[in-house]
Amino acid sequence: MASFLLRYWSRGPFVTIATTLAELAVTRPGATRVFHRYRLDFSCRGGRSLVEACRERRLDPGAILAAIEAEAPQPGDLTRWDRVPLSALVDHVVSTVHQRLRDQLPALVVEARAVERRQRGTAAYPRGLATAIADLHHSVLEHLEKEEHLLFPLIVSGQGTQAGGSVLAVERGHQRHAERLADIRMRTADFTAPPSADAAWRGLYADLQQLEVDLMLHMHLENNVLFRRALAA
């Protein structure tokens, strides 16, 4: 572990196990994929240091740093969202991240209802899953509308420093999304379908796991990048 405390990372800034999850996620985008694998919440709880987060999950922070260093870069990693103009970041969030959620959630509700209809009465029947996804869908869509029509225009117009109350309300909404994601993960046994599951059931769980990745990215870009920059502008 000591070597990680002293070395300079060839593909990013100097980091240690005392670096926060948010900073790692912002400056080393590949870190988010590692955090997903080890279930480290970098979006709503990104202010924790890596060592603190690993202590909660009983993980070796040195091993997590090694995994981040070994993570193969992907094309999306080339964009440092903490360095682009705020208007460009808002455009990306709305046109890419928000739109993806708008596409995913209704389809997932339909998928889940179809699986529940076919599997009703089986031992591993995912009771209540479709309702949980529908609740998340409603909550997220309402949340996106508020961001796009109230908060984001303030930020783009240069009035982000006056939006502290709105930012706090949005971050609370993010926390509720995280709680709903945790409930869905629990209902799906960590997105693990039973051996008897058909292709549609397995596909639903794979799609839900991707939703978790995308929703956490949405919350990360806003909590740890957009809002911090807007409030400090």
mmCIF file of N, CA, C and O in Angstrom, residues 124-195:
data_model
loop_
_atom_site.group_PDB
_atom_site.id
_atom_site.type_symbol
_atom_site.label_atom_id
_atom_site.label_comp_id
_atom_site.label_asym_id
_atom_site.label_seq_id
_atom_site.Cartn_x
_atom_site.Cartn_y
_atom_site.Cartn_z
ATOM 1 N N ALA A 124 -38.984 -17.986 -7.251
ATOM 2 C CA ALA A 124 -38.156 -16.773 -7.239
ATOM 3 C C ALA A 124 -38.866 -15.591 -7.899
ATOM 4 O O ALA A 124 -38.228 -14.626 -8.307
ATOM 5 N N TYR A 125 -40.179 -15.659 -8.022
ATOM 6 C CA TYR A 125 -40.979 -14.606 -8.651
ATOM 7 C C TYR A 125 -40.630 -13.232 -8.069
ATOM 8 O O TYR A 125 -40.710 -13.037 -6.853
ATOM 9 N N PRO A 126 -40.237 -12.263 -8.909
ATOM 10 C CA PRO A 126 -39.799 -10.952 -8.405
ATOM 11 C C PRO A 126 -40.982 -10.063 -8.029
ATOM 12 O O PRO A 126 -41.269 -9.061 -8.677
ATOM 13 N N ARG A 127 -41.660 -10.439 -6.978
ATOM 14 C CA ARG A 127 -42.875 -9.740 -6.566
ATOM 15 C C ARG A 127 -42.596 -8.268 -6.255
ATOM 16 O O ARG A 127 -41.672 -7.934 -5.520
ATOM 17 N N GLY A 128 -43.405 -7.395 -6.825
ATOM 18 C CA GLY A 128 -43.302 -5.973 -6.539
ATOM 19 C C GLY A 128 -42.221 -5.249 -7.297
ATOM 20 O O GLY A 128 -42.078 -4.025 -7.155
ATOM 21 N N LEU A 129 -41.464 -5.941 -8.133
ATOM 22 C CA LEU A 129 -40.351 -5.297 -8.833
ATOM 23 C C LEU A 129 -40.859 -4.253 -9.824
ATOM 24 O O LEU A 129 -40.315 -3.144 -9.898
ATOM 25 N N ALA A 130 -41.891 -4.584 -10.587
ATOM 26 C CA ALA A 130 -42.405 -3.636 -11.578
ATOM 27 C C ALA A 130 -42.905 -2.364 -10.906
ATOM 28 O O ALA A 130 -42.685 -1.255 -11.406
ATOM 29 N N THR A 131 -43.551 -2.513 -9.760
ATOM 30 C CA THR A 131 -44.041 -1.339 -9.034
ATOM 31 C C THR A 131 -42.877 -0.482 -8.549
ATOM 32 O O THR A 131 -42.920 0.756 -8.626
ATOM 33 N N ALA A 132 -41.826 -1.121 -8.056
ATOM 34 C CA ALA A 132 -40.645 -0.385 -7.587
ATOM 35 C C ALA A 132 -40.002 0.387 -8.736
ATOM 36 O O ALA A 132 -39.582 1.537 -8.566
ATOM 37 N N ILE A 133 -39.922 -0.225 -9.922
ATOM 38 C CA ILE A 133 -39.332 0.454 -11.079
ATOM 39 C C ILE A 133 -40.233 1.598 -11.531
ATOM 40 O O ILE A 133 -39.751 2.684 -11.881
ATOM 41 N N ALA A 134 -41.555 1.378 -11.504
ATOM 42 C CA ALA A 134 -42.490 2.434 -11.896
ATOM 43 C C ALA A 134 -42.392 3.632 -10.955
ATOM 44 O O ALA A 134 -42.461 4.792 -11.385
ATOM 45 N N ASP A 135 -42.219 3.360 -9.664
ATOM 46 C CA ASP A 135 -42.050 4.450 -8.691
ATOM 47 C C ASP A 135 -40.779 5.239 -8.986
ATOM 48 O O ASP A 135 -40.768 6.472 -8.915
ATOM 49 N N LEU A 136 -39.698 4.522 -9.287
ATOM 50 C CA LEU A 136 -38.440 5.195 -9.636
ATOM 51 C C LEU A 136 -38.621 6.011 -10.909
ATOM 52 O O LEU A 136 -38.152 7.156 -10.999
ATOM 53 N N HIS A 137 -39.304 5.442 -11.887
ATOM 54 C CA HIS A 137 -39.562 6.138 -13.145
ATOM 55 C C HIS A 137 -40.271 7.469 -12.897
ATOM 56 O O HIS A 137 -39.833 8.522 -13.377
ATOM 57 N N HIS A 138 -41.351 7.432 -12.146
ATOM 58 C CA HIS A 138 -42.109 8.654 -11.856
ATOM 59 C C HIS A 138 -41.234 9.672 -11.131
ATOM 60 O O HIS A 138 -41.231 10.865 -11.467
ATOM 61 N N SER A 139 -40.486 9.211 -10.141
ATOM 62 C CA SER A 139 -39.645 10.106 -9.349
ATOM 63 C C SER A 139 -38.553 10.744 -10.197
ATOM 64 O O SER A 139 -38.298 11.955 -10.107
ATOM 65 N N VAL A 140 -37.912 9.954 -11.040
ATOM 66 C CA VAL A 140 -36.822 10.468 -11.860
ATOM 67 C C VAL A 140 -37.340 11.463 -12.894
ATOM 68 O O VAL A 140 -36.737 12.531 -13.097
ATOM 69 N N LEU A 141 -38.439 11.155 -13.557
ATOM 70 C CA LEU A 141 -38.958 12.069 -14.580
ATOM 71 C C LEU A 141 -39.342 13.417 -13.982
ATOM 72 O O LEU A 141 -39.049 14.468 -14.554
ATOM 73 N N GLU A 142 -39.984 13.390 -12.828
ATOM 74 C CA GLU A 142 -40.336 14.642 -12.150
ATOM 75 C C GLU A 142 -39.070 15.425 -11.791
ATOM 76 O O GLU A 142 -39.006 16.648 -11.939
ATOM 77 N N HIS A 143 -38.067 14.705 -11.343
ATOM 78 C CA HIS A 143 -36.788 15.288 -10.960
ATOM 79 C C HIS A 143 -36.102 15.951 -12.166
ATOM 80 O O HIS A 143 -35.608 17.084 -12.073
ATOM 81 N N LEU A 144 -36.077 15.262 -13.300
ATOM 82 C CA LEU A 144 -35.427 15.802 -14.493
ATOM 83 C C LEU A 144 -36.115 17.079 -14.971
ATOM 84 O O LEU A 144 -35.443 18.023 -15.406
ATOM 85 N N GLU A 145 -37.432 17.102 -14.890
ATOM 86 C CA GLU A 145 -38.172 18.294 -15.313
ATOM 87 C C GLU A 145 -37.784 19.500 -14.451
ATOM 88 O O GLU A 145 -37.579 20.611 -14.970
ATOM 89 N N LYS A 146 -37.682 19.314 -13.168
ATOM 90 C CA LYS A 146 -37.306 20.410 -12.271
ATOM 91 C C LYS A 146 -35.900 20.901 -12.571
ATOM 92 O O LYS A 146 -35.634 22.109 -12.574
ATOM 93 N N GLU A 147 -34.997 19.980 -12.812
ATOM 94 C CA GLU A 147 -33.627 20.375 -13.132
ATOM 95 C C GLU A 147 -33.580 21.196 -14.420
ATOM 96 O O GLU A 147 -32.949 22.255 -14.473
ATOM 97 N N GLU A 148 -34.240 20.697 -15.451
ATOM 98 C CA GLU A 148 -34.126 21.311 -16.770
ATOM 99 C C GLU A 148 -34.850 22.646 -16.870
ATOM 100 O O GLU A 148 -34.428 23.522 -17.641
ATOM 101 N N HIS A 149 -35.923 22.820 -16.102
ATOM 102 C CA HIS A 149 -36.722 24.039 -16.236
ATOM 103 C C HIS A 149 -36.486 25.058 -15.128
ATOM 104 O O HIS A 149 -36.849 26.232 -15.286
ATOM 105 N N LEU A 150 -35.873 24.637 -14.030
ATOM 106 C CA LEU A 150 -35.649 25.567 -12.926
ATOM 107 C C LEU A 150 -34.169 25.774 -12.614
ATOM 108 O O LEU A 150 -33.666 26.895 -12.650
ATOM 109 N N LEU A 151 -33.463 24.684 -12.320
ATOM 110 C CA LEU A 151 -32.087 24.797 -11.839
ATOM 111 C C LEU A 151 -31.085 25.058 -12.959
ATOM 112 O O LEU A 151 -30.249 25.966 -12.866
ATOM 113 N N PHE A 152 -31.142 24.290 -14.023
ATOM 114 C CA PHE A 152 -30.139 24.427 -15.076
ATOM 115 C C PHE A 152 -30.152 25.805 -15.731
ATOM 116 O O PHE A 152 -29.070 26.347 -16.036
ATOM 117 N N PRO A 153 -31.315 26.409 -15.990
ATOM 118 C CA PRO A 153 -31.285 27.769 -16.558
ATOM 119 C C PRO A 153 -30.558 28.771 -15.665
ATOM 120 O O PRO A 153 -29.864 29.664 -16.169
ATOM 121 N N LEU A 154 -30.684 28.627 -14.346
ATOM 122 C CA LEU A 154 -29.952 29.504 -13.433
ATOM 123 C C LEU A 154 -28.448 29.329 -13.610
ATOM 124 O O LEU A 154 -27.691 30.295 -13.670
ATOM 125 N N ILE A 155 -28.027 28.072 -13.692
ATOM 126 C CA ILE A 155 -26.598 27.780 -13.808
ATOM 127 C C ILE A 155 -26.042 28.312 -15.122
ATOM 128 O O ILE A 155 -24.999 28.970 -15.156
ATOM 129 N N VAL A 156 -26.745 28.060 -16.211
ATOM 130 C CA VAL A 156 -26.268 28.487 -17.525
ATOM 131 C C VAL A 156 -26.224 30.008 -17.623
ATOM 132 O O VAL A 156 -25.341 30.583 -18.294
ATOM 133 N N SER A 157 -27.136 30.690 -16.949
ATOM 134 C CA SER A 157 -27.166 32.160 -17.002
ATOM 135 C C SER A 157 -26.153 32.799 -16.069
ATOM 136 O O SER A 157 -26.096 34.022 -15.966
ATOM 137 N N GLY A 158 -25.371 31.980 -15.359
ATOM 138 C CA GLY A 158 -24.353 32.516 -14.468
ATOM 139 C C GLY A 158 -24.840 32.837 -13.077
ATOM 140 O O GLY A 158 -24.130 33.493 -12.305
ATOM 141 N N GLN A 159 -26.024 32.356 -12.725
ATOM 142 C CA GLN A 159 -26.580 32.628 -11.405
ATOM 143 C C GLN A 159 -26.503 31.420 -10.475
ATOM 144 O O GLN A 159 -27.259 31.311 -9.521
ATOM 145 N N GLY A 160 -25.566 30.521 -10.773
ATOM 146 C CA GLY A 160 -25.451 29.305 -9.981
ATOM 147 C C GLY A 160 -25.167 29.550 -8.513
ATOM 148 O O GLY A 160 -25.596 28.778 -7.644
ATOM 149 N N THR A 161 -24.463 30.636 -8.205
ATOM 150 C CA THR A 161 -24.145 30.915 -6.799
ATOM 151 C C THR A 161 -25.391 31.246 -5.986
ATOM 152 O O THR A 161 -25.349 31.209 -4.756
ATOM 153 N N GLN A 162 -26.486 31.565 -6.658
ATOM 154 C CA GLN A 162 -27.733 31.886 -5.971
ATOM 155 C C GLN A 162 -28.665 30.682 -5.859
ATOM 156 O O GLN A 162 -29.795 30.810 -5.379
ATOM 157 N N ALA A 163 -28.189 29.521 -6.301
ATOM 158 C CA ALA A 163 -29.046 28.343 -6.398
ATOM 159 C C ALA A 163 -28.781 27.322 -5.301
ATOM 160 O O ALA A 163 -29.108 26.143 -5.462
ATOM 161 N N GLY A 164 -28.189 27.759 -4.190
ATOM 162 C CA GLY A 164 -27.835 26.811 -3.139
ATOM 163 C C GLY A 164 -29.003 25.999 -2.639
ATOM 164 O O GLY A 164 -28.905 24.778 -2.439
ATOM 165 N N GLY A 165 -30.159 26.652 -2.422
ATOM 166 C CA GLY A 165 -31.330 25.932 -1.938
ATOM 167 C C GLY A 165 -31.829 24.916 -2.938
ATOM 168 O O GLY A 165 -32.194 23.790 -2.566
ATOM 169 N N SER A 166 -31.837 25.290 -4.208
ATOM 170 C CA SER A 166 -32.282 24.365 -5.251
ATOM 171 C C SER A 166 -31.332 23.179 -5.384
ATOM 172 O O SER A 166 -31.762 22.042 -5.576
ATOM 173 N N VAL A 167 -30.041 23.457 -5.280
ATOM 174 C CA VAL A 167 -29.055 22.374 -5.359
ATOM 175 C C VAL A 167 -29.261 21.392 -4.214
ATOM 176 O O VAL A 167 -29.235 20.162 -4.414
ATOM 177 N N LEU A 168 -29.481 21.906 -3.019
ATOM 178 C CA LEU A 168 -29.696 21.031 -1.868
ATOM 179 C C LEU A 168 -30.923 20.153 -2.082
ATOM 180 O O LEU A 168 -30.901 18.945 -1.783
ATOM 181 N N ALA A 169 -31.997 20.722 -2.616
ATOM 182 C CA ALA A 169 -33.211 19.955 -2.864
ATOM 183 C C ALA A 169 -32.963 18.864 -3.907
ATOM 184 O O ALA A 169 -33.436 17.729 -3.764
ATOM 185 N N VAL A 170 -32.208 19.196 -4.954
ATOM 186 C CA VAL A 170 -31.905 18.215 -5.992
ATOM 187 C C VAL A 170 -31.035 17.093 -5.437
ATOM 188 O O VAL A 170 -31.248 15.912 -5.732
ATOM 189 N N GLU A 171 -30.061 17.433 -4.605
ATOM 190 C CA GLU A 171 -29.199 16.403 -4.022
ATOM 191 C C GLU A 171 -29.998 15.478 -3.107
ATOM 192 O O GLU A 171 -29.715 14.272 -3.039
ATOM 193 N N ARG A 172 -30.986 16.018 -2.420
ATOM 194 C CA ARG A 172 -31.860 15.158 -1.616
ATOM 195 C C ARG A 172 -32.652 14.210 -2.514
ATOM 196 O O ARG A 172 -32.868 13.050 -2.169
ATOM 197 N N GLY A 173 -33.074 14.737 -3.666
ATOM 198 C CA GLY A 173 -33.746 13.870 -4.623
ATOM 199 C C GLY A 173 -32.842 12.759 -5.115
ATOM 200 O O GLY A 173 -33.272 11.609 -5.276
ATOM 201 N N HIS A 174 -31.575 13.076 -5.326
ATOM 202 C CA HIS A 174 -30.617 12.054 -5.732
ATOM 203 C C HIS A 174 -30.498 10.965 -4.665
ATOM 204 O O HIS A 174 -30.391 9.778 -4.996
ATOM 205 N N GLN A 175 -30.506 11.366 -3.419
ATOM 206 C CA GLN A 175 -30.403 10.380 -2.350
ATOM 207 C C GLN A 175 -31.609 9.444 -2.360
ATOM 208 O O GLN A 175 -31.475 8.232 -2.145
ATOM 209 N N ARG A 176 -32.779 9.987 -2.651
ATOM 210 C CA ARG A 176 -33.973 9.132 -2.733
ATOM 211 C C ARG A 176 -33.863 8.173 -3.926
ATOM 212 O O ARG A 176 -34.287 7.017 -3.834
ATOM 213 N N HIS A 177 -33.299 8.655 -5.033
ATOM 214 C CA HIS A 177 -33.077 7.749 -6.167
ATOM 215 C C HIS A 177 -32.147 6.604 -5.750
ATOM 216 O O HIS A 177 -32.379 5.437 -6.108
ATOM 217 N N ALA A 178 -31.080 6.942 -5.027
ATOM 218 C CA ALA A 178 -30.125 5.923 -4.590
ATOM 219 C C ALA A 178 -30.805 4.891 -3.691
ATOM 220 O O ALA A 178 -30.517 3.685 -3.782
ATOM 221 N N GLU A 179 -31.702 5.348 -2.840
ATOM 222 C CA GLU A 179 -32.425 4.419 -1.961
ATOM 223 C C GLU A 179 -33.335 3.502 -2.764
ATOM 224 O O GLU A 179 -33.456 2.306 -2.469
ATOM 225 N N ARG A 180 -33.973 4.051 -3.800
ATOM 226 C CA ARG A 180 -34.831 3.212 -4.649
ATOM 227 C C ARG A 180 -33.996 2.204 -5.438
ATOM 228 O O ARG A 180 -34.407 1.056 -5.644
ATOM 229 N N LEU A 181 -32.823 2.634 -5.910
ATOM 230 C CA LEU A 181 -31.924 1.696 -6.587
ATOM 231 C C LEU A 181 -31.522 0.561 -5.655
ATOM 232 O O LEU A 181 -31.455 -0.602 -6.067
ATOM 233 N N ALA A 182 -31.231 0.896 -4.406
ATOM 234 C CA ALA A 182 -30.846 -0.133 -3.435
ATOM 235 C C ALA A 182 -31.981 -1.116 -3.215
ATOM 236 O O ALA A 182 -31.755 -2.332 -3.077
ATOM 237 N N ASP A 183 -33.216 -0.617 -3.195
ATOM 238 C CA ASP A 183 -34.376 -1.496 -3.032
ATOM 239 C C ASP A 183 -34.511 -2.437 -4.232
ATOM 240 O O ASP A 183 -34.776 -3.633 -4.061
ATOM 241 N N ILE A 184 -34.315 -1.899 -5.436
ATOM 242 C CA ILE A 184 -34.402 -2.730 -6.634
ATOM 243 C C ILE A 184 -33.290 -3.772 -6.639
ATOM 244 O O ILE A 184 -33.506 -4.938 -6.988
ATOM 245 N N ARG A 185 -32.101 -3.384 -6.234
ATOM 246 C CA ARG A 185 -30.992 -4.342 -6.157
ATOM 247 C C ARG A 185 -31.313 -5.454 -5.164
ATOM 248 O O ARG A 185 -31.030 -6.634 -5.413
ATOM 249 N N MET A 186 -31.916 -5.097 -4.031
ATOM 250 C CA MET A 186 -32.286 -6.100 -3.034
ATOM 251 C C MET A 186 -33.340 -7.056 -3.595
ATOM 252 O O MET A 186 -33.248 -8.276 -3.419
ATOM 253 N N ARG A 187 -34.339 -6.509 -4.290
ATOM 254 C CA ARG A 187 -35.411 -7.345 -4.835
ATOM 255 C C ARG A 187 -34.909 -8.306 -5.906
ATOM 256 O O ARG A 187 -35.529 -9.351 -6.139
ATOM 257 N N THR A 188 -33.811 -7.960 -6.558
ATOM 258 C CA THR A 188 -33.280 -8.793 -7.638
ATOM 259 C C THR A 188 -32.069 -9.619 -7.212
ATOM 260 O O THR A 188 -31.387 -10.177 -8.078
ATOM 261 N N ALA A 189 -31.816 -9.677 -5.896
ATOM 262 C CA ALA A 189 -30.660 -10.427 -5.389
ATOM 263 C C ALA A 189 -29.383 -9.981 -6.089
ATOM 264 O O ALA A 189 -28.631 -10.788 -6.638
ATOM 265 N N ASP A 190 -29.153 -8.658 -6.077
ATOM 266 C CA ASP A 190 -27.985 -8.076 -6.743
ATOM 267 C C ASP A 190 -27.983 -8.373 -8.231
ATOM 268 O O ASP A 190 -26.942 -8.667 -8.834
ATOM 269 N N PHE A 191 -29.160 -8.273 -8.842
ATOM 270 C CA PHE A 191 -29.344 -8.467 -10.281
ATOM 271 C C PHE A 191 -28.927 -9.872 -10.716
ATOM 272 O O PHE A 191 -28.435 -10.059 -11.835
ATOM 273 N N THR A 192 -29.140 -10.826 -9.843
ATOM 274 C CA THR A 192 -28.789 -12.220 -10.142
ATOM 275 C C THR A 192 -30.063 -13.026 -10.333
ATOM 276 O O THR A 192 -30.796 -13.298 -9.372
ATOM 277 N N ALA A 193 -30.343 -13.412 -11.558
ATOM 278 C CA ALA A 193 -31.539 -14.199 -11.846
ATOM 279 C C ALA A 193 -31.336 -15.643 -11.397
ATOM 280 O O ALA A 193 -30.207 -16.146 -11.404
ATOM 281 N N PRO A 194 -32.397 -16.331 -11.001
ATOM 282 C CA PRO A 194 -32.270 -17.738 -10.588
ATOM 283 C C PRO A 194 -31.909 -18.631 -11.768
ATOM 284 O O PRO A 194 -32.104 -18.241 -12.933
ATOM 285 N N PRO A 195 -31.373 -19.814 -11.496
ATOM 286 C CA PRO A 195 -30.977 -20.718 -12.586
ATOM 287 C C PRO A 195 -32.112 -21.027 -13.553
ATOM 288 O O PRO A 195 -31.873 -21.282 -14.733
#
